[in-house]
PDB file of C-alpha atoms and ligand atoms in Angstrom:
ATOM      1  CA  MET A 214     -16.515 110.876-158.916  1.00  0.00           C
ATOM      2  CA  SER A 215     -17.918 113.511-156.450  1.00  0.00           C
ATOM      3  CA  ILE A 216     -19.317 112.971-153.411  1.00  0.00           C
ATOM      4  CA  PHE A 217     -21.245 115.353-151.282  1.00  0.00           C
ATOM      5  CA  CYS A 218     -22.513 115.911-148.370  1.00  0.00           C
ATOM      6  CA  ILE A 219     -24.501 117.675-146.553  1.00  0.00           C
ATOM      7  CA  GLY A 220     -23.741 118.560-142.183  1.00  0.00           C
ATOM      8  CA  ARG A 221     -26.114 119.970-139.969  1.00  0.00           C
ATOM      9  CA  ASN A 222     -29.685 118.455-141.899  1.00  0.00           C
ATOM     10  CA  TYR A 223     -31.580 117.647-138.834  1.00  0.00           C
ATOM     11  CA  VAL A 224     -32.410 119.870-135.551  1.00  0.00           C
ATOM     12  CA  GLU A 225     -31.948 117.534-133.263  1.00  0.00           C
ATOM     13  CA  HIS A 226     -28.666 116.430-133.885  1.00  0.00           C
ATOM     14  CA  ALA A 227     -27.443 120.045-134.723  1.00  0.00           C
ATOM     15  CA  LYS A 228     -28.562 120.619-131.574  1.00  0.00           C
ATOM     16  CA  GLU A 229     -26.906 117.577-129.598  1.00  0.00           C
ATOM     17  CA  LEU A 230     -23.760 119.274-131.096  1.00  0.00           C
ATOM     18  CA  GLY A 231     -24.347 122.053-129.930  1.00  0.00           C
ATOM     19  CA  ASN A 232     -24.486 123.882-133.692  1.00  0.00           C
ATOM     20  CA  GLU A 233     -26.722 126.567-135.004  1.00  0.00           C
ATOM     21  CA  VAL A 234     -30.127 125.778-137.282  1.00  0.00           C
ATOM     22  CA  PRO A 235     -28.630 126.631-140.425  1.00  0.00           C
ATOM     23  CA  THR A 236     -30.831 129.113-142.713  1.00  0.00           C
ATOM     24  CA  SER A 237     -28.939 127.410-145.907  1.00  0.00           C
ATOM     25  CA  PRO A 238     -27.527 123.413-147.318  1.00  0.00           C
ATOM     26  CA  VAL A 239     -24.125 122.807-145.253  1.00  0.00           C
ATOM     27  CA  ILE A 240     -22.881 122.154-148.146  1.00  0.00           C
ATOM     28  CA  PHE A 241     -18.466 119.526-147.965  1.00  0.00           C
ATOM     29  CA  MET A 242     -17.135 117.264-150.281  1.00  0.00           C
ATOM     30  CA  LYS A 243     -15.051 113.709-150.177  1.00  0.00           C
ATOM     31  CA  PRO A 244     -12.557 112.771-152.497  1.00  0.00           C
ATOM     32  CA  THR A 245     -12.932 110.034-154.608  1.00  0.00           C
ATOM     33  CA  GLY A 246     -10.497 107.639-151.914  1.00  0.00           C
ATOM     34  CA  ALA A 247     -12.824 108.717-149.498  1.00  0.00           C
ATOM     35  CA  LEU A 248     -14.919 105.858-150.565  1.00  0.00           C
ATOM     36  CA  LEU A 249     -14.515 102.879-148.165  1.00  0.00           C
ATOM     37  CA  PRO A 250     -14.436  99.544-151.277  1.00  0.00           C
ATOM     38  CA  GLN A 251     -17.755  98.026-150.345  1.00  0.00           C
ATOM     39  CA  GLY A 252     -16.419  94.383-148.159  1.00  0.00           C
ATOM     40  CA  SER A 253     -13.756  96.247-147.402  1.00  0.00           C
ATOM     41  CA  GLU A 254     -12.675  95.759-142.770  1.00  0.00           C
ATOM     42  CA  PHE A 255     -12.563 100.119-141.797  1.00  0.00           C
ATOM     43  CA  GLU A 256      -9.317 100.485-139.908  1.00  0.00           C
ATOM     44  CA  ILE A 257      -9.962 103.714-137.088  1.00  0.00           C
ATOM     45  CA  PRO A 258      -7.023 106.335-138.457  1.00  0.00           C
ATOM     46  CA  ALA A 259      -3.935 106.563-135.944  1.00  0.00           C
ATOM     47  CA  PHE A 260      -5.086 110.430-135.392  1.00  0.00           C
ATOM     48  CA  THR A 261      -8.172 110.685-133.976  1.00  0.00           C
ATOM     49  CA  GLN A 262      -9.389 109.430-130.304  1.00  0.00           C
ATOM     50  CA  ASP A 263     -12.435 110.218-130.706  1.00  0.00           C
ATOM     51  CA  LEU A 264     -14.065 108.412-134.163  1.00  0.00           C
ATOM     52  CA  HIS A 265     -18.039 108.887-134.954  1.00  0.00           C
ATOM     53  CA  PHE A 266     -20.060 107.515-136.578  1.00  0.00           C
ATOM     54  CA  GLU A 267     -22.953 109.408-138.726  1.00  0.00           C
ATOM     55  CA  GLY A 268     -25.603 107.043-140.422  1.00  0.00           C
ATOM     56  CA  GLU A 269     -27.120 109.089-143.295  1.00  0.00           C
ATOM     57  CA  LEU A 270     -28.891 108.909-146.682  1.00  0.00           C
ATOM     58  CA  VAL A 271     -27.268 108.675-150.032  1.00  0.00           C
ATOM     59  CA  LEU A 272     -28.920 109.843-152.848  1.00  0.00           C
ATOM     60  CA  ARG A 273     -26.868 108.760-156.512  1.00  0.00           C
ATOM     61  CA  VAL A 274     -26.500 111.314-159.132  1.00  0.00           C
ATOM     62  CA  SER A 275     -27.365 109.270-162.566  1.00  0.00           C
ATOM     63  CA  LYS A 276     -27.119 112.487-165.278  1.00  0.00           C
ATOM     64  CA  PHE A 277     -24.968 115.406-165.822  1.00  0.00           C
ATOM     65  CA  GLY A 278     -26.600 118.406-164.484  1.00  0.00           C
ATOM     66  CA  LYS A 279     -26.685 122.197-163.606  1.00  0.00           C
ATOM     67  CA  ASN A 280     -29.526 124.556-162.506  1.00  0.00           C
ATOM     68  CA  ILE A 281     -31.782 121.948-161.703  1.00  0.00           C
ATOM     69  CA  LYS A 282     -35.027 122.105-160.108  1.00  0.00           C
ATOM     70  CA  ALA A 283     -35.590 120.602-157.004  1.00  0.00           C
ATOM     71  CA  ALA A 284     -39.073 119.016-158.644  1.00  0.00           C
ATOM     72  CA  ASP A 285     -36.882 117.608-161.065  1.00  0.00           C
ATOM     73  CA  VAL A 286     -34.695 115.657-158.371  1.00  0.00           C
ATOM     74  CA  LEU A 287     -36.061 112.206-159.815  1.00  0.00           C
ATOM     75  CA  SER A 288     -34.523 113.116-163.766  1.00  0.00           C
ATOM     76  CA  TYR A 289     -31.104 113.399-161.777  1.00  0.00           C
ATOM     77  CA  CYS A 290     -30.885 110.694-158.945  1.00  0.00           C
ATOM     78  CA  ASP A 291     -32.145 106.809-159.649  1.00  0.00           C
ATOM     79  CA  ALA A 292     -30.808 105.509-156.538  1.00  0.00           C
ATOM     80  CA  ILE A 293     -30.978 105.669-152.805  1.00  0.00           C
ATOM     81  CA  THR A 294     -29.188 103.848-149.813  1.00  0.00           C
ATOM     82  CA  VAL A 295     -27.384 103.941-146.529  1.00  0.00           C
ATOM     83  CA  GLY A 296     -24.391 105.296-145.875  1.00  0.00           C
ATOM     84  CA  ILE A 297     -21.407 105.891-143.027  1.00  0.00           C
ATOM     85  CA  ASP A 298     -20.235 109.355-142.790  1.00  0.00           C
ATOM     86  CA  PHE A 299     -16.883 108.746-140.730  1.00  0.00           C
ATOM     87  CA  THR A 300     -16.046 111.506-138.369  1.00  0.00           C
ATOM     88  CA  ALA A 301     -13.350 112.201-136.994  1.00  0.00           C
ATOM     89  CA  ARG A 302     -14.962 114.660-134.115  1.00  0.00           C
ATOM     90  CA  ASP A 303     -11.676 115.893-131.873  1.00  0.00           C
ATOM     91  CA  VAL A 304      -9.794 116.598-134.899  1.00  0.00           C
ATOM     92  CA  GLN A 305     -12.977 118.812-136.237  1.00  0.00           C
ATOM     93  CA  ASN A 306     -13.821 120.448-132.905  1.00  0.00           C
ATOM     94  CA  GLY A 307     -10.169 121.592-133.675  1.00  0.00           C
ATOM     95  CA  LEU A 308     -10.656 122.904-137.015  1.00  0.00           C
ATOM     96  CA  LYS A 309     -13.866 124.567-136.166  1.00  0.00           C
ATOM     97  CA  GLN A 310     -12.419 126.736-133.865  1.00  0.00           C
ATOM     98  CA  LYS A 311      -9.539 127.876-135.855  1.00  0.00           C
ATOM     99  CA  GLY A 312     -12.238 128.189-138.477  1.00  0.00           C
ATOM    100  CA  LEU A 313     -10.753 126.699-140.549  1.00  0.00           C
ATOM    101  CA  PRO A 314     -11.971 123.270-143.296  1.00  0.00           C
ATOM    102  CA  TRP A 315     -13.168 120.546-142.266  1.00  0.00           C
ATOM    103  CA  GLU A 316     -11.669 117.565-144.686  1.00  0.00           C
ATOM    104  CA  LYS A 317      -8.920 116.249-141.911  1.00  0.00           C
ATOM    105  CA  ALA A 318     -11.865 115.288-139.963  1.00  0.00           C
ATOM    106  CA  LYS A 319     -14.367 114.202-142.645  1.00  0.00           C
ATOM    107  CA  ALA A 320     -12.546 113.365-145.773  1.00  0.00           C
ATOM    108  CA  PHE A 321      -9.482 111.086-145.237  1.00  0.00           C
ATOM    109  CA  ASP A 322      -9.069 107.530-146.107  1.00  0.00           C
ATOM    110  CA  GLY A 323     -11.930 105.352-145.943  1.00  0.00           C
ATOM    111  CA  SER A 324     -13.822 108.089-144.119  1.00  0.00           C
ATOM    112  CA  ALA A 325     -17.450 107.060-146.450  1.00  0.00           C
ATOM    113  CA  VAL A 326     -19.267 103.749-146.632  1.00  0.00           C
ATOM    114  CA  LEU A 327     -21.802 103.275-149.016  1.00  0.00           C
ATOM    115  CA  GLY A 328     -24.953 100.517-148.850  1.00  0.00           C
ATOM    116  CA  THR A 329     -26.410  98.049-151.723  1.00  0.00           C
ATOM    117  CA  TRP A 330     -28.504 100.940-153.997  1.00  0.00           C
ATOM    118  CA  GLN A 331     -32.038 100.619-154.130  1.00  0.00           C
ATOM    119  CA  LEU A 332     -34.317 102.045-156.965  1.00  0.00           C
ATOM    120  CA  LEU A 333     -35.193 105.336-155.859  1.00  0.00           C
ATOM    121  CA  THR A 334     -39.177 106.030-157.137  1.00  0.00           C
ATOM    122  CA  GLU A 335     -41.673 109.283-156.421  1.00  0.00           C
ATOM    123  CA  LYS A 336     -43.110 107.206-153.958  1.00  0.00           C
ATOM    124  CA  MET A 337     -40.199 107.389-151.242  1.00  0.00           C
ATOM    125  CA  LEU A 338     -39.671 110.513-152.411  1.00  0.00           C
ATOM    126  CA  GLN A 339     -43.167 111.872-151.131  1.00  0.00           C
ATOM    127  CA  ALA A 340     -43.281 109.205-148.134  1.00  0.00           C
ATOM    128  CA  PRO A 341     -41.019 109.878-145.016  1.00  0.00           C
ATOM    129  CA  ILE A 342     -38.100 107.581-145.367  1.00  0.00           C
ATOM    130  CA  HIS A 343     -37.032 105.639-142.420  1.00  0.00           C
ATOM    131  CA  PHE A 344     -33.287 104.384-141.832  1.00  0.00           C
ATOM    132  CA  GLU A 345     -31.069 102.680-139.226  1.00  0.00           C
ATOM    133  CA  LEU A 346     -27.635 102.714-138.197  1.00  0.00           C
ATOM    134  CA  HIS A 347     -27.451  99.533-135.924  1.00  0.00           C
ATOM    135  CA  LYS A 348     -24.113  99.138-133.661  1.00  0.00           C
ATOM    136  CA  ASN A 349     -22.966  95.772-132.342  1.00  0.00           C
ATOM    137  CA  GLY A 350     -26.535  94.615-132.389  1.00  0.00           C
ATOM    138  CA  GLN A 351     -28.158  97.935-131.010  1.00  0.00           C
ATOM    139  CA  ALA A 352     -30.206 100.566-133.185  1.00  0.00           C
ATOM    140  CA  VAL A 353     -28.191 103.744-132.428  1.00  0.00           C
ATOM    141  CA  GLN A 354     -29.617 105.466-135.001  1.00  0.00           C
ATOM    142  CA  LYS A 355     -33.221 105.560-136.716  1.00  0.00           C
ATOM    143  CA  GLY A 356     -33.751 108.281-139.054  1.00  0.00           C
ATOM    144  CA  ASP A 357     -36.199 109.726-140.809  1.00  0.00           C
ATOM    145  CA  SER A 358     -36.429 112.210-143.912  1.00  0.00           C
ATOM    146  CA  SER A 359     -39.261 113.754-142.802  1.00  0.00           C
ATOM    147  CA  LEU A 360     -37.402 115.565-139.781  1.00  0.00           C
ATOM    148  CA  MET A 361     -34.440 116.713-143.161  1.00  0.00           C
ATOM    149  CA  ILE A 362     -33.958 120.767-142.834  1.00  0.00           C
ATOM    150  CA  PHE A 363     -33.564 120.070-145.879  1.00  0.00           C
ATOM    151  CA  THR A 364     -35.209 117.169-147.859  1.00  0.00           C
ATOM    152  CA  MET A 365     -33.309 115.539-150.944  1.00  0.00           C
ATOM    153  CA  PRO A 366     -34.683 117.889-153.346  1.00  0.00           C
ATOM    154  CA  VAL A 367     -33.826 121.224-151.867  1.00  0.00           C
ATOM    155  CA  ILE A 368     -30.570 119.566-151.487  1.00  0.00           C
ATOM    156  CA  LEU A 369     -30.232 118.452-155.170  1.00  0.00           C
ATOM    157  CA  GLU A 370     -31.536 122.486-156.487  1.00  0.00           C
ATOM    158  CA  SER A 371     -28.356 124.265-153.477  1.00  0.00           C
ATOM    159  CA  ILE A 372     -25.853 121.702-154.641  1.00  0.00           C
ATOM    160  CA  THR A 373     -26.576 122.339-158.744  1.00  0.00           C
ATOM    161  CA  GLU A 374     -25.943 125.953-157.848  1.00  0.00           C
ATOM    162  CA  TYR A 375     -22.758 126.034-157.541  1.00  0.00           C
ATOM    163  CA  PHE A 376     -21.607 122.115-159.042  1.00  0.00           C
ATOM    164  CA  SER A 377     -21.932 120.192-161.709  1.00  0.00           C
ATOM    165  CA  ILE A 378     -23.230 117.160-161.177  1.00  0.00           C
ATOM    166  CA  HIS A 379     -22.385 114.026-162.884  1.00  0.00           C
ATOM    167  CA  PRO A 380     -24.015 110.099-163.148  1.00  0.00           C
ATOM    168  CA  GLY A 381     -21.679 108.016-160.255  1.00  0.00           C
ATOM    169  CA  ASP A 382     -21.954 111.047-158.093  1.00  0.00           C
ATOM    170  CA  MET A 383     -22.534 110.458-154.119  1.00  0.00           C
ATOM    171  CA  ILE A 384     -24.866 113.290-152.068  1.00  0.00           C
ATOM    172  CA  TYR A 385     -25.228 112.347-148.706  1.00  0.00           C
ATOM    173  CA  THR A 386     -27.439 113.959-146.739  1.00  0.00           C
ATOM    174  CA  GLY A 387     -26.951 115.071-143.388  1.00  0.00           C
ATOM    175  CA  THR A 388     -27.342 112.636-139.735  1.00  0.00           C
ATOM    176  CA  PRO A 389     -30.083 112.319-137.557  1.00  0.00           C
ATOM    177  CA  VAL A 390     -29.717 112.602-133.865  1.00  0.00           C
ATOM    178  CA  GLY A 391     -27.473 109.495-132.278  1.00  0.00           C
ATOM    179  CA  VAL A 392     -24.160 109.987-133.262  1.00  0.00           C
ATOM    180  CA  GLY A 393     -21.462 108.425-131.072  1.00  0.00           C
ATOM    181  CA  PRO A 394     -18.129 106.727-130.800  1.00  0.00           C
ATOM    182  CA  THR A 395     -16.091 103.653-132.903  1.00  0.00           C
ATOM    183  CA  ALA A 396     -14.592 101.315-131.173  1.00  0.00           C
ATOM    184  CA  LYS A 397     -12.252  99.052-132.626  1.00  0.00           C
ATOM    185  CA  GLY A 398     -14.056  95.568-132.828  1.00  0.00           C
ATOM    186  CA  ASP A 399     -17.465  97.458-133.893  1.00  0.00           C
ATOM    187  CA  HIS A 400     -19.671  96.241-136.147  1.00  0.00           C
ATOM    188  CA  PHE A 401     -22.036  98.020-137.739  1.00  0.00           C
ATOM    189  CA  GLU A 402     -24.557  97.328-140.480  1.00  0.00           C
ATOM    190  CA  GLY A 403     -27.921  99.676-142.373  1.00  0.00           C
ATOM    191  CA  PHE A 404     -30.732  99.099-143.209  1.00  0.00           C
ATOM    192  CA  LEU A 405     -33.561 101.089-145.761  1.00  0.00           C
ATOM    193  CA  GLU A 406     -36.921 100.521-144.992  1.00  0.00           C
ATOM    194  CA  GLY A 407     -36.520  97.595-142.656  1.00  0.00           C
ATOM    195  CA  THR A 408     -33.658  95.495-144.991  1.00  0.00           C
ATOM    196  CA  SER A 409     -30.665  95.497-144.628  1.00  0.00           C
ATOM    197  CA  VAL A 410     -28.241  97.581-146.796  1.00  0.00           C
ATOM    198  CA  PHE A 411     -24.506  96.755-145.273  1.00  0.00           C
ATOM    199  CA  THR A 412     -22.549  95.118-142.830  1.00  0.00           C
ATOM    200  CA  LEU A 413     -19.299  96.395-141.672  1.00  0.00           C
ATOM    201  CA  LYS A 414     -16.361  95.656-139.570  1.00  0.00           C
ATOM    202  CA  VAL A 415     -14.013  97.727-137.186  1.00  0.00           C
ATOM    203  CA  LYS A 416     -10.691  96.622-137.068  1.00  0.00           C
ATOM    204  CA  PRO A 417      -9.693  95.100-134.278  1.00  0.00           C
TER     205      PRO A 417
HETATM  206 ZN1   ZN B 193     -22.522 113.784-141.620  1.00  0.00          ZN
END
């Protein structure tokens, strides 16, 4: 199973981190071990002093494919949810400064949180999809798929230009503005179109 992730897919988020707005999707990956088992507590790794949450829409791949056209996304993806791409921002900044890969900052064990899958429909893809991440009962990120720089169909086309996809693969589609720090004891909840799709406790 592959976990594909897109970076810098919302203009306001790229700006908040001082990054350029990309001209093609920024793709990175997490290993299978990055997926936090559902219902588990998340433990902040000892190697970071600045762990950020990034709430994101996540697509599930349903069929093998390569070189897929954007218009065919529904033949290859059948479900959507909200997840968190946890990021050790201090580690990432150090790696970025040296031009090194991001894996230590973004692909560590437990860094991929996933909600309950919801059926992906044509109607959803045509309308803006709204999602929210709440921290300790407050909305910290409000996402809207219509603000994506690269739409989900375009992301799929771009990923499969380089990589084949297989059933069960996941695509984290990037985070909107509002990322921020995570502390011991925090409580997160993810919402897709107003429906709660996960709750997550950070180990005290
Ligand atoms: Zn992300």
